[in-house]
XYZ file of C-alpha atoms in Angstrom:
523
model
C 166.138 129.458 69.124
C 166.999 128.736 72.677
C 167.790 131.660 74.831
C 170.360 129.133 76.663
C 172.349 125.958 76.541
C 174.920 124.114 77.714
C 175.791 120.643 76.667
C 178.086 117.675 78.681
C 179.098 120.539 81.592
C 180.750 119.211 84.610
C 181.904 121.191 88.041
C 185.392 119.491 90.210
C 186.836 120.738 92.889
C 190.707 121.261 93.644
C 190.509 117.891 95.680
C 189.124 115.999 92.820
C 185.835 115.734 94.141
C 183.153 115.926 91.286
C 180.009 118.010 92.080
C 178.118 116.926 88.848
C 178.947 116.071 85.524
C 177.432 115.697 81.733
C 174.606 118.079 82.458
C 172.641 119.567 79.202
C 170.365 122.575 79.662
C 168.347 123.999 77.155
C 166.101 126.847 78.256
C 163.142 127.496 75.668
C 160.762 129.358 78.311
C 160.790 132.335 79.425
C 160.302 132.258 82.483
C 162.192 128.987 84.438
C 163.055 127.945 88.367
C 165.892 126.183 88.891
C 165.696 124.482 92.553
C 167.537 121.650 94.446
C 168.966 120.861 98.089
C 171.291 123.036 99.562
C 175.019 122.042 98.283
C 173.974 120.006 95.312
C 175.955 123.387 93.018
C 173.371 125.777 92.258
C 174.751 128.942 92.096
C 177.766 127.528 91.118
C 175.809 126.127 87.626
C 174.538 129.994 87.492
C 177.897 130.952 87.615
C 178.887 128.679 84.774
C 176.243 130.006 82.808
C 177.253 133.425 83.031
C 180.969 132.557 82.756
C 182.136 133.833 86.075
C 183.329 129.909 86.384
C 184.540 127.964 83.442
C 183.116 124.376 83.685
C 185.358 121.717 84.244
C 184.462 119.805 81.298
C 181.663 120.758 78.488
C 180.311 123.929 76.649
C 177.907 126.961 77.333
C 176.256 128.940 74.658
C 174.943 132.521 76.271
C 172.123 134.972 75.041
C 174.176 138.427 73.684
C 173.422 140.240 77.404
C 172.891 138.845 80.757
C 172.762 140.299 84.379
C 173.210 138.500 87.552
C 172.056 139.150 90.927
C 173.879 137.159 93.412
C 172.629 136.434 97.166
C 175.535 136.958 98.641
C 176.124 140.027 101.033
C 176.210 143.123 98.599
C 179.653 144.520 98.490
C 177.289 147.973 99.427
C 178.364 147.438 102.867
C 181.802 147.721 102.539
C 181.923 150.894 100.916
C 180.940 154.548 100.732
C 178.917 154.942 97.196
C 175.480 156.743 97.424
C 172.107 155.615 95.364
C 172.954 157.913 92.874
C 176.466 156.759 92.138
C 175.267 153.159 92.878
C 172.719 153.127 89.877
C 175.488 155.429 87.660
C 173.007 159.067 88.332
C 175.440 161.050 89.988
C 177.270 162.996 87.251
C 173.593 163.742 85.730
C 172.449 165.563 89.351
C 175.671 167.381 89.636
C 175.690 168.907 86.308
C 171.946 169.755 87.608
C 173.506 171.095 90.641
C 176.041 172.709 88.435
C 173.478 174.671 86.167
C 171.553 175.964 88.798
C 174.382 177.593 90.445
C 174.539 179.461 87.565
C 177.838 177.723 85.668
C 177.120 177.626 81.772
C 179.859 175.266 80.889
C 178.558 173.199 77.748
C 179.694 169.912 79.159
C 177.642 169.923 82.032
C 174.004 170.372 79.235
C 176.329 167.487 77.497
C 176.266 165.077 80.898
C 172.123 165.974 81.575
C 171.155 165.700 77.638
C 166.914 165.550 78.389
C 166.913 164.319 82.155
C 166.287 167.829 83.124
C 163.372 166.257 85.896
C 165.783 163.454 86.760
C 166.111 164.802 90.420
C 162.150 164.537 91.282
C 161.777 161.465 88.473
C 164.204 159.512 90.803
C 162.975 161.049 93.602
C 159.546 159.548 93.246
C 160.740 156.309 92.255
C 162.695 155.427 94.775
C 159.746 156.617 96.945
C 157.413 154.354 95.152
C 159.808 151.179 95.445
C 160.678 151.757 99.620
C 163.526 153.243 99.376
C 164.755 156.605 100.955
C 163.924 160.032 98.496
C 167.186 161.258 98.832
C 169.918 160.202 96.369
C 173.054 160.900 98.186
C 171.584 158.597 100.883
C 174.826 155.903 101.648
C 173.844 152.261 100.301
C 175.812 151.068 103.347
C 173.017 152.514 105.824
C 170.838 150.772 103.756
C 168.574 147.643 105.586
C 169.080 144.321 103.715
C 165.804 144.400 102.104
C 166.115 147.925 100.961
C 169.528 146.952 99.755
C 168.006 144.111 97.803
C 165.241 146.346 96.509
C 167.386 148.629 95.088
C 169.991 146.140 93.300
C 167.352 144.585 91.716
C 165.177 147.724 90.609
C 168.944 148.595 88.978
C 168.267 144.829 87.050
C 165.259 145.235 85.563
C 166.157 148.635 84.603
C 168.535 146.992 82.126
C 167.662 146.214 78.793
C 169.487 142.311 78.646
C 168.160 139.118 77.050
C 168.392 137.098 80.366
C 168.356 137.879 84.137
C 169.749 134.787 86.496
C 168.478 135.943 90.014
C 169.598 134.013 92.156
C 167.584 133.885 95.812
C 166.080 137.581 95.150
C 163.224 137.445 97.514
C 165.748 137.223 100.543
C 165.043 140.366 103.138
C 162.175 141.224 101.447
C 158.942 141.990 102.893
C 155.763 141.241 101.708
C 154.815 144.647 99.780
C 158.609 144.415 98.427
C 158.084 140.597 97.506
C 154.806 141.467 95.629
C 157.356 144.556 93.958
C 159.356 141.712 93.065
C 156.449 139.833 91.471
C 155.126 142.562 89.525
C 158.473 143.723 88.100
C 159.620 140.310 86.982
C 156.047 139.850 85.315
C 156.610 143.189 83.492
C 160.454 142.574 82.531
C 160.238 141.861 78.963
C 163.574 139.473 79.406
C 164.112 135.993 80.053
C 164.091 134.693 84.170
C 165.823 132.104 85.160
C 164.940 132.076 88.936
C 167.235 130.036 91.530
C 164.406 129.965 94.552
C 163.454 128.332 97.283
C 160.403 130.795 97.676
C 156.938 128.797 96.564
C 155.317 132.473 95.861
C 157.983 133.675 93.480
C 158.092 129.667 91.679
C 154.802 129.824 91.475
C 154.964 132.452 88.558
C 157.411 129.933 86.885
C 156.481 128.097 83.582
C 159.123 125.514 83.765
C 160.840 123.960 87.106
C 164.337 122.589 87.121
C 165.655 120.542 89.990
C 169.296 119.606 90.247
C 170.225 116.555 92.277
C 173.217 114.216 92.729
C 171.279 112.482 89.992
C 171.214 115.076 87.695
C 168.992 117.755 86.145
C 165.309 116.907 86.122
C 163.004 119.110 84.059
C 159.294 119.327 85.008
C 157.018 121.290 82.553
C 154.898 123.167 85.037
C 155.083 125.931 88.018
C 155.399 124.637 91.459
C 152.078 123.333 92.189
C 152.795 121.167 89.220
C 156.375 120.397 90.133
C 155.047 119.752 93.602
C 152.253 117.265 92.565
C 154.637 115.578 90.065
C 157.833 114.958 93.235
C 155.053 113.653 95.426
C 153.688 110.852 92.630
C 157.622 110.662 91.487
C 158.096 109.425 95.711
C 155.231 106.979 95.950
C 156.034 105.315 93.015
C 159.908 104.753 94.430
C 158.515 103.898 97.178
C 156.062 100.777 95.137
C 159.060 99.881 93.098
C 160.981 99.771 96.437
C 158.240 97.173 97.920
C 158.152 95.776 94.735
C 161.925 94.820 94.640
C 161.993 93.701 98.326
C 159.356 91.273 97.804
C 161.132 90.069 94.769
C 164.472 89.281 97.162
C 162.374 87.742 99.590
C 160.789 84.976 97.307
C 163.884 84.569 95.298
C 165.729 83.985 99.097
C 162.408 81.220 99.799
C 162.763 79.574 96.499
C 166.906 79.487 97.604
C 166.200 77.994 100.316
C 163.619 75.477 98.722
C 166.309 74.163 96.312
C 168.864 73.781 98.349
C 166.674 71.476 100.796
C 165.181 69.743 97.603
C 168.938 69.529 96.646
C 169.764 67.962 99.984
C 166.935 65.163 99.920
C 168.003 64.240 96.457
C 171.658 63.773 97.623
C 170.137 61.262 100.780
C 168.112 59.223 98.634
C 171.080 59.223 96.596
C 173.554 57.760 99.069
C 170.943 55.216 100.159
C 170.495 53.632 97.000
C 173.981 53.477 96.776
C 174.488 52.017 100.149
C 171.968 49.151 99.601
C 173.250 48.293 96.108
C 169.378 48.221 94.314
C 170.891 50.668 91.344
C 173.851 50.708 89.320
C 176.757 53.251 90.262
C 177.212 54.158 86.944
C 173.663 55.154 86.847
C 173.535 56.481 90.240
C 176.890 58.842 89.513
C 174.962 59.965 85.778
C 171.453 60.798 88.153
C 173.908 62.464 90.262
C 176.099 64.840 87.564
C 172.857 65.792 85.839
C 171.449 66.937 89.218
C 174.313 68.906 90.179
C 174.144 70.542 86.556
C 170.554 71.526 86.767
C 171.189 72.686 90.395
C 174.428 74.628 89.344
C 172.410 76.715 86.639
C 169.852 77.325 88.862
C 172.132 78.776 91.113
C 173.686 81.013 88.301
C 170.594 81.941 87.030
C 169.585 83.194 91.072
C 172.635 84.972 91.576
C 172.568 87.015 88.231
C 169.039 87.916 88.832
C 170.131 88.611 92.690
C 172.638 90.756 91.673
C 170.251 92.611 89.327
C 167.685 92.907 91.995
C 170.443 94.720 94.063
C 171.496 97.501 91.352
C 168.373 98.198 91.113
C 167.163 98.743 94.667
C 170.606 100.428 95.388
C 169.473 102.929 92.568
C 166.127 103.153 93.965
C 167.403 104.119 97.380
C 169.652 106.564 95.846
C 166.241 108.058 94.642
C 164.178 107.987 97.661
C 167.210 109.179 99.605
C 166.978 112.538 97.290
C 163.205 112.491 97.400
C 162.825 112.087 101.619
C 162.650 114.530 103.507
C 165.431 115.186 105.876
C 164.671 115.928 110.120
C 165.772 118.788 112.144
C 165.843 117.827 115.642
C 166.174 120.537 118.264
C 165.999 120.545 121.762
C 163.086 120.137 124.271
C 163.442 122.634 126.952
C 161.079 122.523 130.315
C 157.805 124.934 129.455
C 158.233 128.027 130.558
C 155.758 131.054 131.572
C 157.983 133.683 133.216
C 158.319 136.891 131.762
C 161.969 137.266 130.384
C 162.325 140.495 128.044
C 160.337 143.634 128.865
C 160.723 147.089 127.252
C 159.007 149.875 128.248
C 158.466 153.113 126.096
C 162.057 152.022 124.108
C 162.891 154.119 120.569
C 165.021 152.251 118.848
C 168.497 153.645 117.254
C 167.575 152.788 114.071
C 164.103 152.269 112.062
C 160.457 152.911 113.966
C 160.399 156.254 115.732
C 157.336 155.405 118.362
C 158.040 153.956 121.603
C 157.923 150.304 121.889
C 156.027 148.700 124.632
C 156.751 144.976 125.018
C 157.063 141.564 127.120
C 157.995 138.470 126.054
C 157.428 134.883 127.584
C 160.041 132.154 128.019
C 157.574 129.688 125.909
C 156.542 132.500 123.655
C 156.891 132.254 119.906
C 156.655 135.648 118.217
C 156.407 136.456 114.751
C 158.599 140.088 114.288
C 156.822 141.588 111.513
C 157.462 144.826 109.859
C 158.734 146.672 106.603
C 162.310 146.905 105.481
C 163.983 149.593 107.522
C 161.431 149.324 110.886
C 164.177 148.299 112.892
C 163.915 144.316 113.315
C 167.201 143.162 113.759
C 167.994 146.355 115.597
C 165.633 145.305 118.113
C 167.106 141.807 118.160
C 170.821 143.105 119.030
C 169.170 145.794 121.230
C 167.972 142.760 123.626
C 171.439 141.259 122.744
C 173.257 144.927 123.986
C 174.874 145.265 120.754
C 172.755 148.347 119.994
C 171.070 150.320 122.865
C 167.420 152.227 122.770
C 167.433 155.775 122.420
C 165.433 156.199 125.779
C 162.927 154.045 127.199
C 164.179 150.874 129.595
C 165.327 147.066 128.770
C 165.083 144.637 131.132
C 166.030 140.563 129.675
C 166.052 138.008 132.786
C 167.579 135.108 130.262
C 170.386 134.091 128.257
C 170.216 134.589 124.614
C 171.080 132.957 121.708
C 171.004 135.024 118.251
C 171.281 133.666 114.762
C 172.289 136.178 112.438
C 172.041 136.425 108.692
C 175.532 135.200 107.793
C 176.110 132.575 110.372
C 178.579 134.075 112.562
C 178.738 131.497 114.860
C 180.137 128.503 112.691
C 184.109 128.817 112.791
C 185.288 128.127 109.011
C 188.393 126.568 110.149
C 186.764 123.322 111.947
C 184.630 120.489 110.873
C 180.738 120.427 111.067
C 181.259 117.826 114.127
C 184.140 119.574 115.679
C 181.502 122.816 115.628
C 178.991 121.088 117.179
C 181.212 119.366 119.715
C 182.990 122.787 120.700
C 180.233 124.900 120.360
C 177.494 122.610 122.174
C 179.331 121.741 126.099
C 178.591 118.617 127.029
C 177.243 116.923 123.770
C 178.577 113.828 123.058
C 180.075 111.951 119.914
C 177.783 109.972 119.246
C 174.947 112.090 119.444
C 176.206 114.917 117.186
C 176.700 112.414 114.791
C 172.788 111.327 114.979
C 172.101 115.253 114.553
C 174.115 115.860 112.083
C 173.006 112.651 109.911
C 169.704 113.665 110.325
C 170.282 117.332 108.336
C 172.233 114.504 105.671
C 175.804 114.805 107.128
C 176.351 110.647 107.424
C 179.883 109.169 107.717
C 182.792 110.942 106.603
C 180.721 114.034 105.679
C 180.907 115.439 109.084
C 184.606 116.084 108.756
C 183.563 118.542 105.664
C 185.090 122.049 107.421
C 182.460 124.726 107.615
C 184.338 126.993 104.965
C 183.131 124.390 102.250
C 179.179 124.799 103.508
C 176.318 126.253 101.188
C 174.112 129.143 102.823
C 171.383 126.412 103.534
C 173.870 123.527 104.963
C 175.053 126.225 107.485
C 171.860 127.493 108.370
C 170.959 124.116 109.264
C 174.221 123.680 111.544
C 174.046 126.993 113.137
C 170.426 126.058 113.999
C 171.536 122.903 115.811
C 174.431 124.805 117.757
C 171.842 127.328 118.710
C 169.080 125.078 120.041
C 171.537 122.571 121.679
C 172.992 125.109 124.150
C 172.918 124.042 127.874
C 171.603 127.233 129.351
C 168.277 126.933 127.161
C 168.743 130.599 125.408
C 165.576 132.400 124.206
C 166.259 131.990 120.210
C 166.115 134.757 118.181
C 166.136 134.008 114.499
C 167.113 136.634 111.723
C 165.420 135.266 108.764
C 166.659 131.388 109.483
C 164.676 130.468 106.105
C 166.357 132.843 104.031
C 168.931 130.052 102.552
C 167.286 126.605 102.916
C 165.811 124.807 99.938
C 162.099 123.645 99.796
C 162.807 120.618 102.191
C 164.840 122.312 104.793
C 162.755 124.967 104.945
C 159.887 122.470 105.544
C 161.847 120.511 107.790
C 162.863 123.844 109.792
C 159.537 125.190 110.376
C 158.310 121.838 111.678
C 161.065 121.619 114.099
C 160.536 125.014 115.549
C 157.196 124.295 116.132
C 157.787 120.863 117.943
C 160.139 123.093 119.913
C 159.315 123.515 123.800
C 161.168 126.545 124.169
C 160.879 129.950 123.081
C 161.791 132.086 119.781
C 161.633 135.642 118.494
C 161.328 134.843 114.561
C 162.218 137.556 112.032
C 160.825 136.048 108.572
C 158.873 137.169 105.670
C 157.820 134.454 104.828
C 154.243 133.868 105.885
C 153.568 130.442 105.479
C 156.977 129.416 107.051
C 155.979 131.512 110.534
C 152.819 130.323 110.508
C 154.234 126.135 110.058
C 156.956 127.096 112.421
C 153.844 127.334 115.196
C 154.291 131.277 115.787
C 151.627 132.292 118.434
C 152.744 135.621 119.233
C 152.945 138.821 116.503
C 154.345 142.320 117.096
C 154.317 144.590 114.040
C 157.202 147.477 114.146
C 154.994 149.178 111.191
């Protein structure tokens, strides 16, 4: 019995535009990773499945209970709730409260039931997951990691058929990411994981990819779906060769004819010029030739035209397959000394004084637990948050990419950002940028409000590292919403880059490909 399908579903917009259609899913395994390039509908086919979004066209069938957790900033910052009314506790520890200021009202040994130890039960769990002892703590003072943490401890908490977590390992450290692992190993549910993380798809038994193509199902974890993209490219890339060779001996053997055609048509006119063969004769020699020559020519042209379909379909392929490039740019190498703190305490997160420099050229790794205060450092050298004593001194601009991409205006087009936000860039080479994240032709007049997480990552990083003043970057989790390829495509950029970066990621791998050579801990 499958735990989910959906048969013939299809997703269009208000403008007609189609993001995919006829898609079947069946998910048998327990434990599956759905994956794709940013924009290609991903969350929006988890939200089908769940039935926040009714498909355009098509059916769903769902397990009895499902829970969702949705990247998307938590609506825990907006509002005053508490752990304990966030996970539904509250009424329990009041009628605790209640008790043991001496009120006997029945209803309150109603609400508590046999959580008498709930208070040091929750206590030590949230203790033992990161998260701060106290109960009434506010959610919104929570870090984004700790945030995460708790939402999903709340998840697996439940007892549902199928979880759809959808980029979970965002803001997590590493101890929280290895929480993550451990608690969807021991969930005794159904995953279905949307992920660009490699750790977390690793743990997968089956790999979905959605393209403009389709949905692709490879019977493996990553390493597997990896290995099986990477054969799946070179052989395009054969057929490819194949079918261009094809064209080019089918265009010789053209050519051939027609000059074959052309002698036969001279010798023709001679003989008829000099009279030493009949006309009649001649003019039959003549109509057979031009009816052998005529289904030749049919014959070329249908097998042309078939040669064309399919090496337009095979560059439809390889265009999904290749990997896209991120180019950002070079700045002069630079060795000054341009952010110094001495003996700071931050305002929020690590309570010892911080001691630090940091070089024009330098690329440093920020490392540190949920909650130690890294992007409170970052806006601390931006002067959006100032240290509780110690002294700042920054001799540079700045240039800080936040979480949520602040700096791309909804309202205008990806090359109307690029051209207002970058002074001095011209037409023609925003275009060349922006085609080379896969915004070609009339794509770059697609306004920002439309963007995935990933696509605006990879626009905001363009803005940021095509500034005239050549800002020290610092990056707050830039991987956080690119697929496999950007994120590949990102780190390899940063580390061709000549200038310098403070890089908040927890993703080891990705610092270490973006070329880090600098690493302060906050732990």
């Amino acid at each position: 019995m499958p735990i989910l399908n959906a048969f013939n579903i299809s997703h269009q917009f208000d403008n007609g535009e189609l993001l995919f259609e006829h898609l079947s899913i069946t998910m048998n395994t327990t434990r599956v990773g759905l994956v794709g390039k940013n924009g290609v509908g991903k969350s929006i086919l988890a939200s089908m499945l769940t039935g926040k979004i009714t498909p355009s066209s098509g059916l769903v069938n769902r397990p009895n209970s499902f829970a969702t957790y949705h990247q998307q900033p938590s609506e825990l910052l907006s509002n005053d709730l508490n752990i304990a009314q966030f996970i539904g506790k509250d009424r329990i520890l009041e009628a605790l409260r209640q008790i043991e200021a001496g009120n006997c009202d029945s209803r309150w040994f109603d609400l508590i039931n046999d959580e008498w130890e709930l208070e040091a039960q929750l206590s030590k769990e949230l203790s033992s997951i990161g998260l701060p002892q106290d109960p009434y703590f506010p959610c919104a003072k929570l870090s984004g990691g700790q945030m995460a943490r708790l939402q999903l401890w709340q998840l697996f908490n439940k007892r549902v058929d199928l979880l759809i977590l959808d980029e979970p390992s965002n803001h997590l450290d590493r101890e929280a990411k290895q929480w993550l692992i451990e608690s969807m190993n021991q969930f005794d549910g159904s995953i279905l994981l949307i992920s660009h993380d490699r750790q977390l798809l690793q743990e997968m038994d089956e790999i979905w990819e959605l393209s403009r193509l389709g949905l692709q199902v490879f019977g493996g974890n990553y390493d597997f779906y990896a290995t099986q993209k990477q054969t799946e490219r070179q052989a395009v890339e054969r057929q490819l060769a194949s079918v261009n060779k094809q064209q080019k001996r089918l265009e010789e053997q053209y050519q051939r004819n027609q000059e074959k055609a052309a002698q036969r048509a001279s010798q023709g006119n001679t003989l008829r010029k000099n009279g030493s063969q009949s006309k009649i004769l001649l003019d039959g020699k003549k109509e057979s030739a031009e009816g052998r020559a005529s289904n030749r020519n049919k014959s070329a042209q249908l097998r042309q035209a078939h040669l064309e379909r399919k090496e337009l379909a095979l560059k439809s392929r390889q265009e999904q397959l290749s990997p896209q490039k991120l180019y950002l740019l070079d700045t002069h190498n630079r060795s000054r000394k341009v952010v110094s703190i001495y003996d700071g305490i931050l305002s929020f997160g690590r309570k010892q004084p911080i001691t630090l420099q940091i070089f024009a050229n330098d690329k440093m790794h920020l490392l540190g637990r949920n909650g130690s205060g890294k992007s409170t450092l970052l806006k601390t050298l931006l002067g959006n948050s100032t240290l509780s004593q110690g002294e700042l001194q920054v001799s540079t601009p700045l240039y800080y990419l936040d979480q949520h991409f602040g700096i791309i205006k909804h309202e205008l087009s990806l090359l109307d950002n690029l051209l207002a936000l970058c002074h001095g860039i011209k037409i023609s080479d925003a275009r060349t940028l922006l085609a080379g994240i896969g915004f070609r032709r009339d794509s770059v007049h697609r306004l920002g409000q439309t963007l995935s997480g990933g696509e605006k990552m990879k626009l905001a990083m363009l803005i940021a590292s095509h500034q005239a003043t050549h800002p020290l970057l610092l990056l707050d989790e830039p991987d956080n919403h690119l697929d496999l390829d950007s994120k590949i495509m990102l780190a390899e950029a940063l580390n061709a880059y000549q200038g310098g970066y403070v890089l908040i990621s927890h993703d080891q791998s990705f610092a270490e490909e973006s070329g880090v050579n600098r690493h302060f801990d906050l732990d």
